Short mmCIF file of C-alpha atoms in Angstrom, two decimals:
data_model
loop_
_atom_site.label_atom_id
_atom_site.label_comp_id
_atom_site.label_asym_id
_atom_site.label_seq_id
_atom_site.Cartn_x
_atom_site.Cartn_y
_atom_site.Cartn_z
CA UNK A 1 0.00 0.00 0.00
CA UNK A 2 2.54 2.26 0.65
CA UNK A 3 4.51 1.83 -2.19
CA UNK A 4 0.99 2.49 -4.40
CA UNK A 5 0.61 5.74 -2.12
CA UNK A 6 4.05 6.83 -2.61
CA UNK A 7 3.53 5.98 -7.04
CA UNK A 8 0.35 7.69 -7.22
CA UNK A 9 1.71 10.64 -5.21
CA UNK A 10 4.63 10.72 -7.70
CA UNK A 11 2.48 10.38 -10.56
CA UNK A 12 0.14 13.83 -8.92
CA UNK A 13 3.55 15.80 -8.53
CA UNK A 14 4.86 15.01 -11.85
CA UNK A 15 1.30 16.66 -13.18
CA UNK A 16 1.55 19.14 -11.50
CA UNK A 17 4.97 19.88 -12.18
CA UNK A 18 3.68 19.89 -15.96
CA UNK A 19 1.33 22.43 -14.91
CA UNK A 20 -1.37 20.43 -16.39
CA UNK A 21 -3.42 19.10 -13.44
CA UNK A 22 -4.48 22.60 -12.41
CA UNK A 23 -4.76 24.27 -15.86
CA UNK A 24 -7.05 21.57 -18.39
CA UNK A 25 -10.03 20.50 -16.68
CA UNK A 26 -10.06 18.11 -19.49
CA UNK A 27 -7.27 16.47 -18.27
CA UNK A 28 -8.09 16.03 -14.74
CA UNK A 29 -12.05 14.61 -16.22
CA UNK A 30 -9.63 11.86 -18.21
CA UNK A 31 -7.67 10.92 -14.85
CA UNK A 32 -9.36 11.39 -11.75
CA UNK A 33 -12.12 9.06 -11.33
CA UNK A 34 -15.59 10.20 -9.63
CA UNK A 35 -14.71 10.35 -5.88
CA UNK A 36 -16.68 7.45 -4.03
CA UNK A 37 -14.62 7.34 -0.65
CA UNK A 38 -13.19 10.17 1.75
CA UNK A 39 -9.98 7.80 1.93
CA UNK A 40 -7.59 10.01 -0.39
CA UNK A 41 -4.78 7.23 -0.59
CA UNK A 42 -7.65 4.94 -2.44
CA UNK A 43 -8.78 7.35 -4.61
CA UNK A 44 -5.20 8.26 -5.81
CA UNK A 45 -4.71 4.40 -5.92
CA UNK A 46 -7.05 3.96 -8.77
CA UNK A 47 -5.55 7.05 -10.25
CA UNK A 48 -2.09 5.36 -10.63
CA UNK A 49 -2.96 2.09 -12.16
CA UNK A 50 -1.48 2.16 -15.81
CA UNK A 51 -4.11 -0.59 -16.54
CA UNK A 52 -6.98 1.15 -15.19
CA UNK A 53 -5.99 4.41 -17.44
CA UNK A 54 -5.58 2.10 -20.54
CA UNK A 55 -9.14 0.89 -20.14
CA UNK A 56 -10.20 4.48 -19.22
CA UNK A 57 -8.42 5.51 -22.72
CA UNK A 58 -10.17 3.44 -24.66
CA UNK A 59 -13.50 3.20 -23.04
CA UNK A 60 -14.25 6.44 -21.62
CA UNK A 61 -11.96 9.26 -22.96
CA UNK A 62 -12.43 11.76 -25.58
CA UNK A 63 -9.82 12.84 -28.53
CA UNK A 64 -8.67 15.17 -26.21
CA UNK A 65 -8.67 13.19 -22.87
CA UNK A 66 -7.08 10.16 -25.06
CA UNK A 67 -3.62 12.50 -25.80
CA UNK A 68 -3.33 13.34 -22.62
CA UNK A 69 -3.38 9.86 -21.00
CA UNK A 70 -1.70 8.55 -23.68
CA UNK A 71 1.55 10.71 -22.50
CA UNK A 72 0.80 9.56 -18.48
CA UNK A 73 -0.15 5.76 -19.59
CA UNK A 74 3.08 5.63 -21.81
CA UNK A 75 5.45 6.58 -18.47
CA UNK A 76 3.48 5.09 -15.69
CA UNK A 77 3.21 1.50 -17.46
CA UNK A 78 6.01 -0.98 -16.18
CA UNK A 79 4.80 -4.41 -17.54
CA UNK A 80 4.69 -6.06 -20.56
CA UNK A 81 0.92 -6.90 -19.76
CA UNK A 82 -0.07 -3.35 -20.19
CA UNK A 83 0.84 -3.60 -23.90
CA UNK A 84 -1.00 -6.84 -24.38
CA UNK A 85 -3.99 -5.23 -22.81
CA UNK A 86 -3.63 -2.02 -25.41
CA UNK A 87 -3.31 -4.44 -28.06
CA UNK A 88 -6.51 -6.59 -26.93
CA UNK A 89 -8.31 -3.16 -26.46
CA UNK A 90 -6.84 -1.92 -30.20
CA UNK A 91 -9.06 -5.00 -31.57
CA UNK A 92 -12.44 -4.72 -29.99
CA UNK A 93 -15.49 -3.75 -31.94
CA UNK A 94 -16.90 -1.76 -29.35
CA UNK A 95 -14.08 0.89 -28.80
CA UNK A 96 -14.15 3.69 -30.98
CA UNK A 97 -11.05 3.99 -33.29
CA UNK A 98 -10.19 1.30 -31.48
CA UNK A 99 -6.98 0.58 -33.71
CA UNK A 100 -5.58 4.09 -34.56
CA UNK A 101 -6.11 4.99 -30.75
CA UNK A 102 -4.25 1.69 -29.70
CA UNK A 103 -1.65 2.68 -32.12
CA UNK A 104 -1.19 6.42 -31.22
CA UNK A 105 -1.11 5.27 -27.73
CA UNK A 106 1.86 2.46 -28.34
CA UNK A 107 3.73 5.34 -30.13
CA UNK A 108 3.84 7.20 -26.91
CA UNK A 109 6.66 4.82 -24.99
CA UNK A 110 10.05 6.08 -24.96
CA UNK A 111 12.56 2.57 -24.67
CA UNK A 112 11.02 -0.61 -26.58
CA UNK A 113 11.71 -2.90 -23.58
CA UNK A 114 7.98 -3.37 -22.42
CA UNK A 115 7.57 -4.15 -26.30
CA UNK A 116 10.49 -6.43 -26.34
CA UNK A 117 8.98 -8.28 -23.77
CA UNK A 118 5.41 -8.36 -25.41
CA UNK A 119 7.04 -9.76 -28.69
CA UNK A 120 8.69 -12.64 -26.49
CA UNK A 121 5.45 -13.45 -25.09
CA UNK A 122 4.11 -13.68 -28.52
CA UNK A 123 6.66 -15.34 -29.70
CA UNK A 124 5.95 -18.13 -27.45
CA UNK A 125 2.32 -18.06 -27.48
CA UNK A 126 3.00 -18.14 -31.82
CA UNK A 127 5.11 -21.29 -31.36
CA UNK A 128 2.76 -22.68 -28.64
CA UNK A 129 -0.16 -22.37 -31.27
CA UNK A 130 1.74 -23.58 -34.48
CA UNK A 131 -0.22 -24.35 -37.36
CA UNK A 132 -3.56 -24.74 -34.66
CA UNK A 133 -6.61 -24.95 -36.58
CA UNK A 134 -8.39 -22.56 -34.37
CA UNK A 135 -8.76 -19.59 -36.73
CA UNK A 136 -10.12 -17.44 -33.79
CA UNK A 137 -6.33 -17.86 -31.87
CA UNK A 138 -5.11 -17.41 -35.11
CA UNK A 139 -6.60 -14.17 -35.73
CA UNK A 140 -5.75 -12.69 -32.44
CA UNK A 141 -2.61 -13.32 -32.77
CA UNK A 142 -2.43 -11.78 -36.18
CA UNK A 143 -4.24 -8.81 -34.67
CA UNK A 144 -1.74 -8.68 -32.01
CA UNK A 145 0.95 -8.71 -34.32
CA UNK A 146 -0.26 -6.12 -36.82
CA UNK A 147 -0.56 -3.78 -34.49
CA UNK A 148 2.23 -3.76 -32.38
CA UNK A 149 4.69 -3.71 -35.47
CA UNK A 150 2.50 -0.76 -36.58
CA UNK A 151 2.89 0.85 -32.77
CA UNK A 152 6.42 0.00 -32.81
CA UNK A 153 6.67 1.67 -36.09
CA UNK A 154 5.39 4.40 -34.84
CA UNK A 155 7.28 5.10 -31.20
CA UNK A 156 8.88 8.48 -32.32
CA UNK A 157 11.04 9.03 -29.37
CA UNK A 158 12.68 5.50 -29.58
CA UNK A 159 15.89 5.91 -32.76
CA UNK A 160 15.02 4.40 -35.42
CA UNK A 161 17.49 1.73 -35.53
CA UNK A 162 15.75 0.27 -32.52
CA UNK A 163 12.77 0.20 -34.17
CA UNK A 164 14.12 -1.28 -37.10
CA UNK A 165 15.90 -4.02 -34.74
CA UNK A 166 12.99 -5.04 -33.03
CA UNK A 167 10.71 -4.80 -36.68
CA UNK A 168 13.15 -7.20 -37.85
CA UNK A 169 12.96 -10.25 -34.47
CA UNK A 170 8.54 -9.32 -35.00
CA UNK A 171 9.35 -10.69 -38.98
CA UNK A 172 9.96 -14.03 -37.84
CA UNK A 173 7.12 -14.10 -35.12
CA UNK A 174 4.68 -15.05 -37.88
CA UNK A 175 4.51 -16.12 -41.82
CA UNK A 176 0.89 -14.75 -41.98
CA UNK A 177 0.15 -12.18 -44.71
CA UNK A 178 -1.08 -9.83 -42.79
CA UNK A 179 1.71 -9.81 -40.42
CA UNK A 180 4.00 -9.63 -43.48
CA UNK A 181 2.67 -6.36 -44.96
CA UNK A 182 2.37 -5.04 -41.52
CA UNK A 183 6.01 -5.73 -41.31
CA UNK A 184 6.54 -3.84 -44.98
CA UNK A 185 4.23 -0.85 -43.46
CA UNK A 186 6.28 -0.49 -40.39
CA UNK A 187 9.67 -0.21 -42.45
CA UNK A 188 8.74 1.86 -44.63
CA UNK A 189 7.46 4.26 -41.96
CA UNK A 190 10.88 3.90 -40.29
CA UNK A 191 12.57 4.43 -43.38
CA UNK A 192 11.62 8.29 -42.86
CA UNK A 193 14.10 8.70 -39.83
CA UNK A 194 16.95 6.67 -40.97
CA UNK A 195 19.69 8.15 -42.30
CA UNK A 196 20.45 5.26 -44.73
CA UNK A 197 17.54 3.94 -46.22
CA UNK A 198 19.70 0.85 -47.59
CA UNK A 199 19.19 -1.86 -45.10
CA UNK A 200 15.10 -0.87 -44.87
CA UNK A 201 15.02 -1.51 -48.89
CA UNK A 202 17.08 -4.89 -48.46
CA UNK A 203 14.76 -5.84 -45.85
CA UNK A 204 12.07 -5.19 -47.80
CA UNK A 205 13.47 -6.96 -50.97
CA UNK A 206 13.04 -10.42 -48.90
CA UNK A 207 9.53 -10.36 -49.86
CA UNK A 208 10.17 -9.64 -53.46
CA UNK A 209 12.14 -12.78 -54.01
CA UNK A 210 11.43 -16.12 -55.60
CA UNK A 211 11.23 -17.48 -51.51
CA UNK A 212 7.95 -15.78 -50.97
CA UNK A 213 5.33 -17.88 -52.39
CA UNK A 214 2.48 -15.08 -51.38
CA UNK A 215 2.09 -13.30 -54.82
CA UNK A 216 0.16 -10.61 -52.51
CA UNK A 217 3.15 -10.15 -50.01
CA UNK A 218 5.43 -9.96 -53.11
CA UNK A 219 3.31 -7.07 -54.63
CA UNK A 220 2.64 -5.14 -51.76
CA UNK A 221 6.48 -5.25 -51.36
CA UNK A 222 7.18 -4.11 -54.86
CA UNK A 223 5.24 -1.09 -54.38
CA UNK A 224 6.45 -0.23 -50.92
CA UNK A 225 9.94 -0.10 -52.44
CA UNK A 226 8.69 1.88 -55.38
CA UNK A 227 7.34 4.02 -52.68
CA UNK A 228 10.88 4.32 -50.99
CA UNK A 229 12.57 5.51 -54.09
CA UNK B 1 0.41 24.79 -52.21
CA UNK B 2 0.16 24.29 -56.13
CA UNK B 3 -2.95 22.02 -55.53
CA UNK B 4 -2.10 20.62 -59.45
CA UNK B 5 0.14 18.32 -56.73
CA UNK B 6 -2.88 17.35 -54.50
CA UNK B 7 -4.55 13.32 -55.10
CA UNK B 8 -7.45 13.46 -57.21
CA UNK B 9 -10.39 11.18 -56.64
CA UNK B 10 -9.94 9.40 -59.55
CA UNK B 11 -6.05 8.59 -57.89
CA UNK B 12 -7.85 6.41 -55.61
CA UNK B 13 -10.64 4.92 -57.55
CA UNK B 14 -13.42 6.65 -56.50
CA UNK B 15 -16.59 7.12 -58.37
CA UNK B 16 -18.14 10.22 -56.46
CA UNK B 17 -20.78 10.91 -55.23
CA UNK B 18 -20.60 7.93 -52.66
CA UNK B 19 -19.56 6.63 -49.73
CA UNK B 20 -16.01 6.14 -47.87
CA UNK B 21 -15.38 3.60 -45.39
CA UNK B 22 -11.85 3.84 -43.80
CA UNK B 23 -10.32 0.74 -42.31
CA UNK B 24 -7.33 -0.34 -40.45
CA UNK B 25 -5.68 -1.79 -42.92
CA UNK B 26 -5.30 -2.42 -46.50
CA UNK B 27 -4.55 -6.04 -46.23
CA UNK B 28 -7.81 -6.64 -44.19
CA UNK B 29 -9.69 -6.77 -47.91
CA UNK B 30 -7.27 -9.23 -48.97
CA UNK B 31 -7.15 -12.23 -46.23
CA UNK B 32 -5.14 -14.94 -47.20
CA UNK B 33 -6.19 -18.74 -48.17
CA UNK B 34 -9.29 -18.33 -49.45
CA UNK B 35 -10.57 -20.09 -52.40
CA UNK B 36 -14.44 -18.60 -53.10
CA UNK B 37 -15.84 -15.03 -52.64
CA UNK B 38 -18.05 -15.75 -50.19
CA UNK B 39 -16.07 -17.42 -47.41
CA UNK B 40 -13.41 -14.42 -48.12
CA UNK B 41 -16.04 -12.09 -47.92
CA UNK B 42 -17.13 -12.92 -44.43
CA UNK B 43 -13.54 -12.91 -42.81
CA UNK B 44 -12.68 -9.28 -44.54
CA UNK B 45 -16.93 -8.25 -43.63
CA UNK B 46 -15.11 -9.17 -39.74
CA UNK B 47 -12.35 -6.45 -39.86
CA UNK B 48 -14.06 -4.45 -41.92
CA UNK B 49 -16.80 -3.69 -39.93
CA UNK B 50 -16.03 -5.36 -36.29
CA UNK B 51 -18.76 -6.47 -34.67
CA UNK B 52 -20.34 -4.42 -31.84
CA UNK B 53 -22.65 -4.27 -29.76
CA UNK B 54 -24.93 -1.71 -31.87
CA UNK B 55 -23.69 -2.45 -35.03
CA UNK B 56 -23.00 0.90 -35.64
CA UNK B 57 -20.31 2.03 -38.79
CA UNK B 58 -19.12 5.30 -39.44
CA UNK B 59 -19.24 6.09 -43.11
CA UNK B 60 -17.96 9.05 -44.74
CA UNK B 61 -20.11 10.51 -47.78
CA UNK B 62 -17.69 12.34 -50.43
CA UNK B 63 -18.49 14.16 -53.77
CA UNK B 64 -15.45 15.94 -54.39
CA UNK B 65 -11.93 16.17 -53.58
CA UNK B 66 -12.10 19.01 -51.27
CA UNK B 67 -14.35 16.78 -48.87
CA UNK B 68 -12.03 13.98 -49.15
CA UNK B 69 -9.36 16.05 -48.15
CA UNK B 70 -11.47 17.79 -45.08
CA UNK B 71 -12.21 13.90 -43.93
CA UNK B 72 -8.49 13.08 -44.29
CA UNK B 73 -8.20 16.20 -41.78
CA UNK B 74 -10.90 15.05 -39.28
CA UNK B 75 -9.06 10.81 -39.66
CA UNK B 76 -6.29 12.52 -39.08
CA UNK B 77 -6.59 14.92 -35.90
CA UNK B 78 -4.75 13.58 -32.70
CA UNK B 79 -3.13 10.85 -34.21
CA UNK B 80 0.84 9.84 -33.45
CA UNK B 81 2.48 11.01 -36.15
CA UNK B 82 -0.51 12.90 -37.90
CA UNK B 83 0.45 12.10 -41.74
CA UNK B 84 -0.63 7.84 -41.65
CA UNK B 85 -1.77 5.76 -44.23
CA UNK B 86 -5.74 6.32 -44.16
CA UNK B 87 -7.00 2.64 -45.68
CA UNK B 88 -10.29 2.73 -47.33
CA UNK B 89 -12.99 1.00 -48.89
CA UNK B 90 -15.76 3.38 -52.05
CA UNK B 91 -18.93 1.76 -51.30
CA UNK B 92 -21.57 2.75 -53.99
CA UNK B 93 -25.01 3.86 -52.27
CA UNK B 94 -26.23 1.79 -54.45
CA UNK B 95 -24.64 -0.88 -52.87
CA UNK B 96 -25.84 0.02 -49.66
CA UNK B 97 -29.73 0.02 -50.75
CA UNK B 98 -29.01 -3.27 -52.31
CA UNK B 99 -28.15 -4.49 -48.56
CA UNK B 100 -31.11 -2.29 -47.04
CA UNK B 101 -28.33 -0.60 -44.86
CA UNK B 102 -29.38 3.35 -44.57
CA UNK B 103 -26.77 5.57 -43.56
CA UNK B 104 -28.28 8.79 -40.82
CA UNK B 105 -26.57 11.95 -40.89
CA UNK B 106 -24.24 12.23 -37.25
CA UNK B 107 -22.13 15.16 -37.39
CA UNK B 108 -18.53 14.44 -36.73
CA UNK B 109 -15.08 16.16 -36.26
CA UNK B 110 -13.83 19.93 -36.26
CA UNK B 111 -13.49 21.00 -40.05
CA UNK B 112 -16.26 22.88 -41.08
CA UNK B 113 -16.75 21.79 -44.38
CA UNK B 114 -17.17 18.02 -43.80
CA UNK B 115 -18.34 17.38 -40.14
CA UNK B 116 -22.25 17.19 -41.66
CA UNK B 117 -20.88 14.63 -44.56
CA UNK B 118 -20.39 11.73 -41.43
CA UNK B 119 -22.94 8.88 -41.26
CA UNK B 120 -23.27 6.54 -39.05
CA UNK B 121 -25.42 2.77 -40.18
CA UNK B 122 -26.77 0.04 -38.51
CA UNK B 123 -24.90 -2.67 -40.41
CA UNK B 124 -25.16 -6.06 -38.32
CA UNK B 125 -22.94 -8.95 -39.46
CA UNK B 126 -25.40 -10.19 -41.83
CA UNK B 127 -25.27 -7.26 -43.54
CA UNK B 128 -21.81 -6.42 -43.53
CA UNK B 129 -20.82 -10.01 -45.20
CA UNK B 130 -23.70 -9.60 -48.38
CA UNK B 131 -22.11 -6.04 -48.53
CA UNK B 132 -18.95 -6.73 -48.53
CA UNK B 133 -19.51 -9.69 -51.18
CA UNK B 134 -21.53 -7.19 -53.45
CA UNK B 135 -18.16 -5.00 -53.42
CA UNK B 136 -16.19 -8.13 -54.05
CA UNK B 137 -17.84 -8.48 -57.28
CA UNK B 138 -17.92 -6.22 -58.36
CA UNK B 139 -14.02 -6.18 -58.46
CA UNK B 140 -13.40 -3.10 -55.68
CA UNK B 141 -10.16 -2.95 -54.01
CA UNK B 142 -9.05 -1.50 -50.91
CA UNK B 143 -7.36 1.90 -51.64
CA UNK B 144 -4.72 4.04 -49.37
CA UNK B 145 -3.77 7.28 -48.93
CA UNK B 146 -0.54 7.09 -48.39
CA UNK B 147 1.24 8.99 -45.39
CA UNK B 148 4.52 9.94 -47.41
CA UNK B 149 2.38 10.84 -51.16
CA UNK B 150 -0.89 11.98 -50.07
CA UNK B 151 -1.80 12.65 -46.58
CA UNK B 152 1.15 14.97 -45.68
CA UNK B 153 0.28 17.25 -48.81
CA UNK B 154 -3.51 17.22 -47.94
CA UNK B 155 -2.76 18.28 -44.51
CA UNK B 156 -0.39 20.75 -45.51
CA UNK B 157 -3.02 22.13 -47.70
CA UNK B 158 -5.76 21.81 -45.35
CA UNK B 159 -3.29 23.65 -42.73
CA UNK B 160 -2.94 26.44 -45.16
CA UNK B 161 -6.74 26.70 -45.31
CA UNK B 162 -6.75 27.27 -41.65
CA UNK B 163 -9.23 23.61 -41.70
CA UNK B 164 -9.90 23.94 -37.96
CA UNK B 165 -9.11 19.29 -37.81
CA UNK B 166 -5.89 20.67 -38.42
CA UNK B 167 -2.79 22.15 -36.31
CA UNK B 168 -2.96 25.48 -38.16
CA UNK B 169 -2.30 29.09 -36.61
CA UNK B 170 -5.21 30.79 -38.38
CA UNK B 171 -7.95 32.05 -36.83
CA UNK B 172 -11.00 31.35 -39.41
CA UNK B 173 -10.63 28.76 -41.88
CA UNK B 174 -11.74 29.55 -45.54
CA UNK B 175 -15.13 28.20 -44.86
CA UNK B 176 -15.96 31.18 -42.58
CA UNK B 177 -14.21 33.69 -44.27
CA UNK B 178 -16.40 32.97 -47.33
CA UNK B 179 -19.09 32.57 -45.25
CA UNK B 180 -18.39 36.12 -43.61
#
């Protein structure tokens, strides 16, 4: 309890430091839940959660609210299970923009090791499942995939390289189309901050070759080199 | 902007006046291992238009460029980086009357000149699966905007307009000062 008391209270300061708590009533609607007890510590507990703010993001929150938390979520989130639980959110019918909000929000994190440790969960789970004949796993995983390459892609404060790195280990997590042109979208989105452009184009090339029997994952490779050019 | 360097609607296939459904991904038209229309259409109809609980799609109507271009605005607001791929399906209303599916008017989004063009329908999954194999056949395909070649120059253009989706410094965008 104490340690929770002594997070949220960090979490209040750092707000308030930002000089946002006080001045956008918008923000403090997205964080601070309706007050139900007089016990301050237990509101401020709730507060704190990363996961509780991820389902507040995409359940709750307006455009506006969802940038601000997406900033507090990004810095406040310590485990790899808050980026499966964006990525199960980014899939569900009933969130709106449930995929380009998932997305915007994955873009938010500043190192990739929460998403390194996602991908080796996934990795496992991928290998676990194999060639399973449940297309429902199947698809989640997909899902799963697709969108944290595209959030990964998409994490402008982490260098490009990493990004590239980690793009690269997520290209071997699964021979499905879609995570295949997932994996050509996220280059070529990387491609804009690297200096050399080479090894994104060489990467990319992979999927033009004879070895890749999907004639759809060949074109849509084609053209994202065309588009690189 | 020289707006000679803007997409046109013919760039991405569309047949105006009509409908624009955006989705979140290209590839989610095109599934993989599928060997008859109708058993791909039902797996794309699934990402297409997710199930939810109301069954409710947002639909963009567009007749000319300049509303595309005020929807890529509104797509594009708040988003991390703002110029993305915007993935999208031209459904024919047609098309939609064929499937009984009736679009009502639901305002959405700051810029001006499109917020009234958003629809929301009540497509359930029934629907979306005999609508999405009516597209099929007819031979549509999945078109992008793409964030490098088209969205960046919209929303620069968009900006300059002052389009109030946008991050622009200008106090009235060209719809009011026309209006004024």
């Amino acid at each position: 309890m104490v340690e929770v008391v002594e997070r949220t209270t960090s979490v209040t300061e750092s707000l308030k430091e930002q000089n946002i708590l006080a001045q956008q009533g918008t923000y403090s609607a997205a964080v601070e839940p309706t007050p139900k007890s007089s016990n301050r510590s237990e509101n401020f507990a709730y507060l704190a959660d990363p996961d509780h703010m991820i389902r507040r993001y995409f359940l709750d929150a307006s455009l506006k609210q969802r940038i601000l938390l997406r900033k507090i979520i990004a810095r406040e989130a310590k485990h790899y299970n808050s980026i499966l639980k964006i990525l199960d959110f980014s899939r569900q019918g009933d969130v709106e923009d449930a995929y380009d909000a998932g997305v915007d929000l994955l873009a938010e994190f500043d190192t990739l090791e929460l998403y390194d440790q996602a991908f080796q969960y996934l990795d496992a789970i991928s290998q676990l499942v194999g060639q399973s004949s449940n297309q429902k796993t199947i698809r989640r995983l997909e899902d799963f995939w697709e969108i944290l390459a595209k959030g990964i892609s998409c994490a402008y404060k982490v260098s490009a390289e990493k990004r590239f790195e980690l793009i690269g280990k997520i290209s071997m997590g699964s021979q499905r189309r879609l995570v295949k042109t997932a994996v050509i979208d996220a280059l070529v989105t990387i491609a804009d901050d690297m200096e050399d452009v080479q090894p994104i184009k060489n990467f990319i090339g992979r999927y033009t070759s004879e070895h890749e029997l999907d004639n759809s994952v060949r074109d849509y490779a084609q053209e994202a080199l065309e588009d690189l050019e | 902007m020289d707006k000679s360097m803007l997409p046109s609607l013919n760039n991405f296939g569309i047949d105006a006046p009509g409908y624009i459904r955006k989705i979140d991904r290209l590839k989610h038209w095109d599934p993989e291992n599928f060997d008859n229309l109708k058993s791909r259409a039902k797996v794309a109809s699934e990402r297409v238009f997710k199930p939810n609980s109301r069954n409710l799609h947002s639909l963009w109507y567009v007749e000319t460029a300049e509303q595309f271009y005020g929807m890529v605005s509104v797509l594009s607001a708040g988003r991390t980086p703002r110029n993305q791929n915007i993935d999208f399906l031209w459904i024919d209303a047609e098309e939609l009357d064929s499937t009984s599916i009736k679009p009502e008017p639901v305002p959405e989004g700051q810029c001006l000149f499109v917020s009234s063009l958003h629809f929301n329908a009540y497509i359930d999954p029934i629907a979306s699966e005999n609508l999405c194999l009516i597209m099929m056949q007819a031979g549509r395909k999945a078109q992008r905007c793409k964030e490098k070649k088209h969205t960046k120059l919209i929303l620069e253009y968009q900006t300059e307009r002052g389009c109030k989706a946008t991050e622009t410094s200008k106090e009235n965008c060209d719809c009011e000062v026309v209006s004024l």
